[in-house]
Amino acid sequence: MEWMMELLKSPPGLSNLSTFLILTLPVLSIVLGFVTYAILAERKVLGYMQLRYGPNRTGGRFGLLQTVADVLKLLIKEDTRPKEADRPLFILAPVIAFVPSFMVLAVIPYTESVMFANIGVGLLYFIAISGLTTVGMLTAGWASNNKYALMGGMRSAAQMISYEIPLLMALVGVVLFAGSLNLVEIVEQQQYIPYILLQPIGFIIFFIAATAELNRTPFDLPEAESELIAGYHVEYSGFRFAFFMLAEYVYLFAMSALITVLYLGGWNPIIGLGFIPDLVWFGIKFSILVFVFMWVRATLPRIRPDQLMEFGWKVLLPVAMLNIFLSAILKEIFF
Amino acid sequence: MKGITKGLAHTLRNMSKKKMSYQYPDEPVPMPDRFRGIQKFYPEKCIVCNQCVNICPTDCIQLTGKKHPDPDRKGRIIETYDINFEICILCDLCTEVCPTEAIVMTNNFELADYSRDELFKDLQWLDENDTNVREEN
Amino acid sequence: MIRTEEMLLNVGPQHPSTHGVFRLVVKVEGEIIREATPVIGYLHRGTEKLAEDLQYTQIIPYTDRMDYLSAMTNNYVICHAVETIVGLEVPERAEYLRVIAMELGRIASHLVWYGTYLLDLGATSPFLYAFREREAIINLLNELCGARLTFNYMRIGGVKWDAPEGWIDKVREFIPYMREQLDGYHGFISGNEIFLNRVKGIGQYTQEEAIQYSLSGANLRCTGVDYDIRKVEPYSIYDRFDFDVPVGETGDAWARYKCRMGEIEESLKILEQAVEQIPEEGKVLGKVPRIIKAPKGEVYVRIESPRGEIGCYIASDNKKSPYRLKFRRPSFYNLQILPKLLEGENMANLVTILGGVDIVLGEVDG
Ligand code: SF4
Ligand code: SF4
């Protein structure tokens, strides 16, 4: 870590810039590796739940190279752009959508030693940055000059506003208990009891709101393929489209990791099973969450936009407030 | 919430159920005997009665006959027999009316080709298509 | 300066939820639909006109392609019309085979509806579950008549094939299996709160409106009108079976869902009785002249297809082919209420309503 600090303090220059860029490559490759196999896993899980096998032709029996092939195909596809599209915005939108998804990964602590940035307000940073992606979606919807895309973009903005609030409110409970916004500290506080047990309501609210933030079924309205065809990215093709896809799955990664950290006790082992390395514990909890997200997707129909709003404002928000209230009482009495 | 939980249990249960996928291009799909695939034609059986041409709802059969080369025998024999599979709807009527079972169905159904011209099957092709011939006609 | 404007939106002809090539021009204000105009005809093949040049037997394969989800009922309606005008007797065993095939087809058709409807609503799995059962039915019908979709099974005066050996037993085994799966569906989705919220009270109309718009099938029965041609005007041998007609009350998408799911159960009941009653032996094709000529005159018959009342009108002038043939295609009539239902609705309800009407574009366009 020493050299890292030195590097950070060194004067800006072209060589330093390139060092920084190169340093991000391992993270990028890990995340891309995850995305590749998360997409495969999703297709496999959906397939098995739907009485099919999922991809099983490219890359052996388990279709291990399927996503790689898909990405390659996307990369060599023609990059089409609608004639009347707003060119600069159209090009910028996938970048705006993707970059924040990658930036939030910086603050997630996987174990005590494997983490990238340990900033004091990690939680706040995560939530604030992740909100930016919606701007990308809205931009994409607007710039495509397509009515379906516009509706998708609008829906995504409305959805983000309504669900960001309960999401944050649910977090207040955690913050109250931990007394910190630093993710590492939050994990350390959960050494004995993970917060899912202390904050069951908060966890459920957070999980629901997170699903909405991730635009996943049953909250996949912005890209509802049976109504809006594909929503905001209907006009995108090739690698620009791949960027949206990538952003979606990187967020899945980030959200699952965040929930692991906030509610499932991060890398803390279940008492008595400490001999299993921390990273494995993190991995197990994280995988369970990812699986649950996929499982929900395999089961539920899509919710209707007006009901989505109603649910967000009339149910989730009051319950989240109640949760804060309860947490405060609990904290006063027991801790 | 009850309905959603039940649904979740249902999908989870199905995860271990038998998968329904056909391994199609790797393993052929077994078709029942009555399946209507591409026709097989027996030129020696045909008596050039034209019934199949008349019944075909899409007019996709074309045939010509000629006099029997052996002058002692009456009747005609087939000279050309073409089925245009671009428009054949595999309705089974031609095989149904044929009095001598000269045209019968087979279980072969893989017709895909790179060119439409390939779908124009002539007498020779139909004669050589002699696998999986249907038993009852 | 903020100014709002109505937006013209083309739903279709290439749209995943229009179930074929169907176009809907909607005027939306925000996400609220102000006006919807269906545009049809993309799949028009002129079956009725073509039929004027065809012999009666040759028309049967064309009817397969109208309502391609339940080709058996279409086969039946044309055969029934010709048999009525010519005055032909159909052997008993053939009638039973026809009924079994039609009811299997009805179940398969409703299964496709169930799967695609939920797919429209965003749930992907029910589609594949429903298709598993449909596959079982299709395999049965494939064994019976040699095709998976365009059966061309019925002939004027009977059916083409007798049931192969052991086939009736397979149908018998299928019934309890299907019942079990149906329970699974109900457990899986019928109680799902999101689903209920999406269909309850959506696309509602009254009895009077349904009758005025000439709706039929589940679209009519969902409002509480107890009208099923199998009961009201029993054709074939339907008077020999004991079954109920599921009737809704509310006339919304939820009532339609319940009616259709109920119909699957009733069809299973009919199948159960049919496989018990079917005579062991017997001819499957009655005495039919080699060339069928309908006497001068006209006839109209109607039967209950999965989508409603399908009718066939033949005007004949004593020739091999009809002078004029007309099908009353239920999807086409049911579609007419769509603009009224969509007015003032949210965009998201568009697919709920359109899917709930259950149209098959092959039939709408003829
Ligand atoms: S199967 Fe039908 S369409 Fe095809 S050639 Fe025979 S009669 Fe004609
Ligand atoms: S019906 Fe049979 S015998 Fe007659 S022409 Fe056709 S193939 Fe030949």
mmCIF file of N, CA, C and O in Angstrom, chain A residues 265-310:
data_model
loop_
_atom_site.group_PDB
_atom_site.id
_atom_site.type_symbol
_atom_site.label_atom_id
_atom_site.label_comp_id
_atom_site.label_asym_id
_atom_site.label_seq_id
_atom_site.Cartn_x
_atom_site.Cartn_y
_atom_site.Cartn_z
ATOM 1 N N GLY A 265 -22.994 -9.380 6.434
ATOM 2 C CA GLY A 265 -21.762 -9.454 7.200
ATOM 3 C C GLY A 265 -20.514 -9.622 6.365
ATOM 4 O O GLY A 265 -19.501 -10.104 6.852
ATOM 5 N N GLY A 266 -20.553 -9.263 5.105
ATOM 6 C CA GLY A 266 -19.342 -9.261 4.280
ATOM 7 C C GLY A 266 -18.567 -10.551 4.368
ATOM 8 O O GLY A 266 -19.113 -11.631 4.200
ATOM 9 N N TRP A 267 -17.289 -10.409 4.687
ATOM 10 C CA TRP A 267 -16.422 -11.596 4.710
ATOM 11 C C TRP A 267 -16.449 -12.330 6.043
ATOM 12 O O TRP A 267 -15.763 -13.314 6.223
ATOM 13 N N ASN A 268 -17.232 -11.844 7.013
ATOM 14 C CA ASN A 268 -17.261 -12.518 8.304
ATOM 15 C C ASN A 268 -17.806 -13.932 8.161
ATOM 16 O O ASN A 268 -18.850 -14.139 7.563
ATOM 17 N N PRO A 269 -17.101 -14.906 8.727
ATOM 18 C CA PRO A 269 -17.601 -16.273 8.627
ATOM 19 C C PRO A 269 -18.748 -16.502 9.606
ATOM 20 O O PRO A 269 -18.931 -15.739 10.544
ATOM 21 N N ILE A 270 -19.506 -17.535 9.374
ATOM 22 C CA ILE A 270 -20.464 -17.964 10.389
ATOM 23 C C ILE A 270 -19.631 -18.506 11.541
ATOM 24 O O ILE A 270 -18.646 -19.225 11.324
ATOM 25 N N ILE A 271 -20.012 -18.163 12.754
ATOM 26 C CA ILE A 271 -19.181 -18.495 13.923
ATOM 27 C C ILE A 271 -18.863 -19.991 13.942
ATOM 28 O O ILE A 271 -19.750 -20.827 13.777
ATOM 29 N N GLY A 272 -17.584 -20.284 14.103
ATOM 30 C CA GLY A 272 -17.177 -21.686 14.180
ATOM 31 C C GLY A 272 -16.643 -22.212 12.869
ATOM 32 O O GLY A 272 -16.032 -23.274 12.833
ATOM 33 N N LEU A 273 -16.890 -21.478 11.800
ATOM 34 C CA LEU A 273 -16.397 -21.938 10.510
ATOM 35 C C LEU A 273 -15.312 -21.010 9.991
ATOM 36 O O LEU A 273 -15.166 -20.798 8.791
ATOM 37 N N GLY A 274 -14.549 -20.462 10.907
ATOM 38 C CA GLY A 274 -13.555 -19.456 10.544
ATOM 39 C C GLY A 274 -12.403 -19.970 9.715
ATOM 40 O O GLY A 274 -11.644 -19.190 9.150
ATOM 41 N N PHE A 275 -12.267 -21.303 9.613
ATOM 42 C CA PHE A 275 -11.109 -21.827 8.879
ATOM 43 C C PHE A 275 -11.266 -21.641 7.375
ATOM 44 O O PHE A 275 -10.312 -21.739 6.632
ATOM 45 N N ILE A 276 -12.479 -21.384 6.943
ATOM 46 C CA ILE A 276 -12.668 -21.123 5.514
ATOM 47 C C ILE A 276 -12.241 -19.693 5.245
ATOM 48 O O ILE A 276 -12.635 -18.788 5.976
ATOM 49 N N PRO A 277 -11.436 -19.493 4.196
ATOM 50 C CA PRO A 277 -10.910 -18.137 3.987
ATOM 51 C C PRO A 277 -12.011 -17.097 3.771
ATOM 52 O O PRO A 277 -13.102 -17.408 3.296
ATOM 53 N N ASP A 278 -11.678 -15.862 4.107
ATOM 54 C CA ASP A 278 -12.641 -14.770 4.045
ATOM 55 C C ASP A 278 -13.241 -14.599 2.654
ATOM 56 O O ASP A 278 -14.434 -14.407 2.495
ATOM 57 N N LEU A 279 -12.348 -14.677 1.664
ATOM 58 C CA LEU A 279 -12.805 -14.404 0.308
ATOM 59 C C LEU A 279 -13.877 -15.408 -0.105
ATOM 60 O O LEU A 279 -14.841 -15.075 -0.793
ATOM 61 N N VAL A 280 -13.708 -16.655 0.368
ATOM 62 C CA VAL A 280 -14.687 -17.678 0.028
ATOM 63 C C VAL A 280 -16.030 -17.344 0.665
ATOM 64 O O VAL A 280 -17.090 -17.463 0.034
ATOM 65 N N TRP A 281 -15.970 -16.889 1.907
ATOM 66 C CA TRP A 281 -17.223 -16.508 2.575
ATOM 67 C C TRP A 281 -17.939 -15.417 1.814
ATOM 68 O O TRP A 281 -19.138 -15.478 1.570
ATOM 69 N N PHE A 282 -17.152 -14.430 1.437
ATOM 70 C CA PHE A 282 -17.745 -13.345 0.663
ATOM 71 C C PHE A 282 -18.375 -13.900 -0.607
ATOM 72 O O PHE A 282 -19.518 -13.603 -0.948
ATOM 73 N N GLY A 283 -17.592 -14.765 -1.258
ATOM 74 C CA GLY A 283 -18.078 -15.350 -2.510
ATOM 75 C C GLY A 283 -19.370 -16.112 -2.335
ATOM 76 O O GLY A 283 -20.293 -15.978 -3.135
ATOM 77 N N ILE A 284 -19.463 -16.887 -1.257
ATOM 78 C CA ILE A 284 -20.671 -17.684 -1.045
ATOM 79 C C ILE A 284 -21.886 -16.780 -0.867
ATOM 80 O O ILE A 284 -22.910 -16.938 -1.545
ATOM 81 N N LYS A 285 -21.749 -15.814 0.032
ATOM 82 C CA LYS A 285 -22.884 -14.933 0.303
ATOM 83 C C LYS A 285 -23.300 -14.190 -0.959
ATOM 84 O O LYS A 285 -24.480 -14.063 -1.280
ATOM 85 N N PHE A 286 -22.269 -13.731 -1.648
ATOM 86 C CA PHE A 286 -22.494 -12.968 -2.861
ATOM 87 C C PHE A 286 -23.219 -13.809 -3.921
ATOM 88 O O PHE A 286 -24.207 -13.381 -4.514
ATOM 89 N N SER A 287 -22.756 -15.060 -4.074
ATOM 90 C CA SER A 287 -23.377 -15.909 -5.098
ATOM 91 C C SER A 287 -24.831 -16.199 -4.765
ATOM 92 O O SER A 287 -25.679 -16.255 -5.657
ATOM 93 N N ILE A 288 -25.098 -16.390 -3.472
ATOM 94 C CA ILE A 288 -26.484 -16.653 -3.092
ATOM 95 C C ILE A 288 -27.362 -15.479 -3.525
ATOM 96 O O ILE A 288 -28.430 -15.663 -4.100
ATOM 97 N N LEU A 289 -26.876 -14.283 -3.282
ATOM 98 C CA LEU A 289 -27.660 -13.109 -3.655
ATOM 99 C C LEU A 289 -27.895 -13.041 -5.159
ATOM 100 O O LEU A 289 -29.010 -12.800 -5.611
ATOM 101 N N VAL A 290 -26.809 -13.277 -5.897
ATOM 102 C CA VAL A 290 -26.956 -13.226 -7.355
ATOM 103 C C VAL A 290 -27.986 -14.259 -7.796
ATOM 104 O O VAL A 290 -28.849 -13.999 -8.632
ATOM 105 N N PHE A 291 -27.914 -15.429 -7.188
ATOM 106 C CA PHE A 291 -28.872 -16.470 -7.533
ATOM 107 C C PHE A 291 -30.298 -16.013 -7.234
ATOM 108 O O PHE A 291 -31.209 -16.222 -8.033
ATOM 109 N N VAL A 292 -30.486 -15.377 -6.080
ATOM 110 C CA VAL A 292 -31.836 -14.942 -5.730
ATOM 111 C C VAL A 292 -32.362 -13.943 -6.756
ATOM 112 O O VAL A 292 -33.516 -14.018 -7.174
ATOM 113 N N PHE A 293 -31.490 -13.055 -7.191
ATOM 114 C CA PHE A 293 -31.921 -12.099 -8.215
ATOM 115 C C PHE A 293 -32.398 -12.829 -9.470
ATOM 116 O O PHE A 293 -33.412 -12.485 -10.070
ATOM 117 N N MET A 294 -31.660 -13.856 -9.847
ATOM 118 C CA MET A 294 -32.042 -14.598 -11.053
ATOM 119 C C MET A 294 -33.326 -15.384 -10.825
ATOM 120 O O MET A 294 -34.181 -15.486 -11.703
ATOM 121 N N TRP A 295 -33.436 -15.912 -9.655
ATOM 122 C CA TRP A 295 -34.595 -16.720 -9.304
ATOM 123 C C TRP A 295 -35.857 -15.854 -9.368
ATOM 124 O O TRP A 295 -36.882 -16.247 -9.944
ATOM 125 N N VAL A 296 -35.761 -14.667 -8.819
ATOM 126 C CA VAL A 296 -36.903 -13.760 -8.864
ATOM 127 C C VAL A 296 -37.251 -13.450 -10.309
ATOM 128 O O VAL A 296 -38.404 -13.433 -10.698
ATOM 129 N N ARG A 297 -36.225 -13.276 -11.110
ATOM 130 C CA ARG A 297 -36.485 -12.970 -12.511
ATOM 131 C C ARG A 297 -37.219 -14.106 -13.205
ATOM 132 O O ARG A 297 -38.047 -13.887 -14.072
ATOM 133 N N ALA A 298 -36.893 -15.337 -12.813
ATOM 134 C CA ALA A 298 -37.534 -16.472 -13.472
ATOM 135 C C ALA A 298 -38.995 -16.600 -13.078
ATOM 136 O O ALA A 298 -39.751 -17.300 -13.728
ATOM 137 N N THR A 299 -39.382 -15.960 -11.984
ATOM 138 C CA THR A 299 -40.712 -16.229 -11.455
ATOM 139 C C THR A 299 -41.740 -15.149 -11.735
ATOM 140 O O THR A 299 -42.876 -15.458 -12.066
ATOM 141 N N LEU A 300 -41.354 -13.903 -11.574
ATOM 142 C CA LEU A 300 -42.388 -12.879 -11.468
ATOM 143 C C LEU A 300 -42.713 -12.191 -12.779
ATOM 144 O O LEU A 300 -41.853 -12.016 -13.633
ATOM 145 N N PRO A 301 -43.979 -11.808 -12.922
ATOM 146 C CA PRO A 301 -44.325 -10.936 -14.042
ATOM 147 C C PRO A 301 -43.928 -9.495 -13.734
ATOM 148 O O PRO A 301 -43.517 -9.176 -12.621
ATOM 149 N N ARG A 302 -44.070 -8.645 -14.736
ATOM 150 C CA ARG A 302 -43.647 -7.260 -14.575
ATOM 151 C C ARG A 302 -44.747 -6.446 -13.906
ATOM 152 O O ARG A 302 -45.928 -6.653 -14.132
ATOM 153 N N ILE A 303 -44.332 -5.516 -13.093
ATOM 154 C CA ILE A 303 -45.285 -4.672 -12.392
ATOM 155 C C ILE A 303 -45.640 -3.510 -13.327
ATOM 156 O O ILE A 303 -44.913 -3.212 -14.255
ATOM 157 N N ARG A 304 -46.781 -2.886 -13.090
ATOM 158 C CA ARG A 304 -47.216 -1.819 -13.992
ATOM 159 C C ARG A 304 -46.642 -0.483 -13.518
ATOM 160 O O ARG A 304 -46.524 -0.265 -12.320
ATOM 161 N N PRO A 305 -46.316 0.430 -14.421
ATOM 162 C CA PRO A 305 -45.633 1.665 -13.996
ATOM 163 C C PRO A 305 -46.362 2.430 -12.900
ATOM 164 O O PRO A 305 -45.742 2.856 -11.920
ATOM 165 N N ASP A 306 -47.689 2.621 -13.048
ATOM 166 C CA ASP A 306 -48.362 3.412 -12.019
ATOM 167 C C ASP A 306 -48.388 2.675 -10.690
ATOM 168 O O ASP A 306 -48.275 3.279 -9.625
ATOM 169 N N GLN A 307 -48.501 1.348 -10.771
ATOM 170 C CA GLN A 307 -48.467 0.579 -9.529
ATOM 171 C C GLN A 307 -47.079 0.608 -8.907
ATOM 172 O O GLN A 307 -46.935 0.591 -7.684
ATOM 173 N N LEU A 308 -46.097 0.665 -9.795
ATOM 174 C CA LEU A 308 -44.721 0.744 -9.309
ATOM 175 C C LEU A 308 -44.520 2.016 -8.488
ATOM 176 O O LEU A 308 -43.963 1.996 -7.395
ATOM 177 N N MET A 309 -45.031 3.125 -9.014
ATOM 178 C CA MET A 309 -44.913 4.396 -8.303
ATOM 179 C C MET A 309 -45.655 4.328 -6.982
ATOM 180 O O MET A 309 -45.138 4.699 -5.932
ATOM 181 N N GLU A 310 -46.884 3.808 -7.086
ATOM 182 C CA GLU A 310 -47.687 3.718 -5.875
ATOM 183 C C GLU A 310 -46.981 2.887 -4.824
ATOM 184 O O GLU A 310 -46.917 3.259 -3.660
#
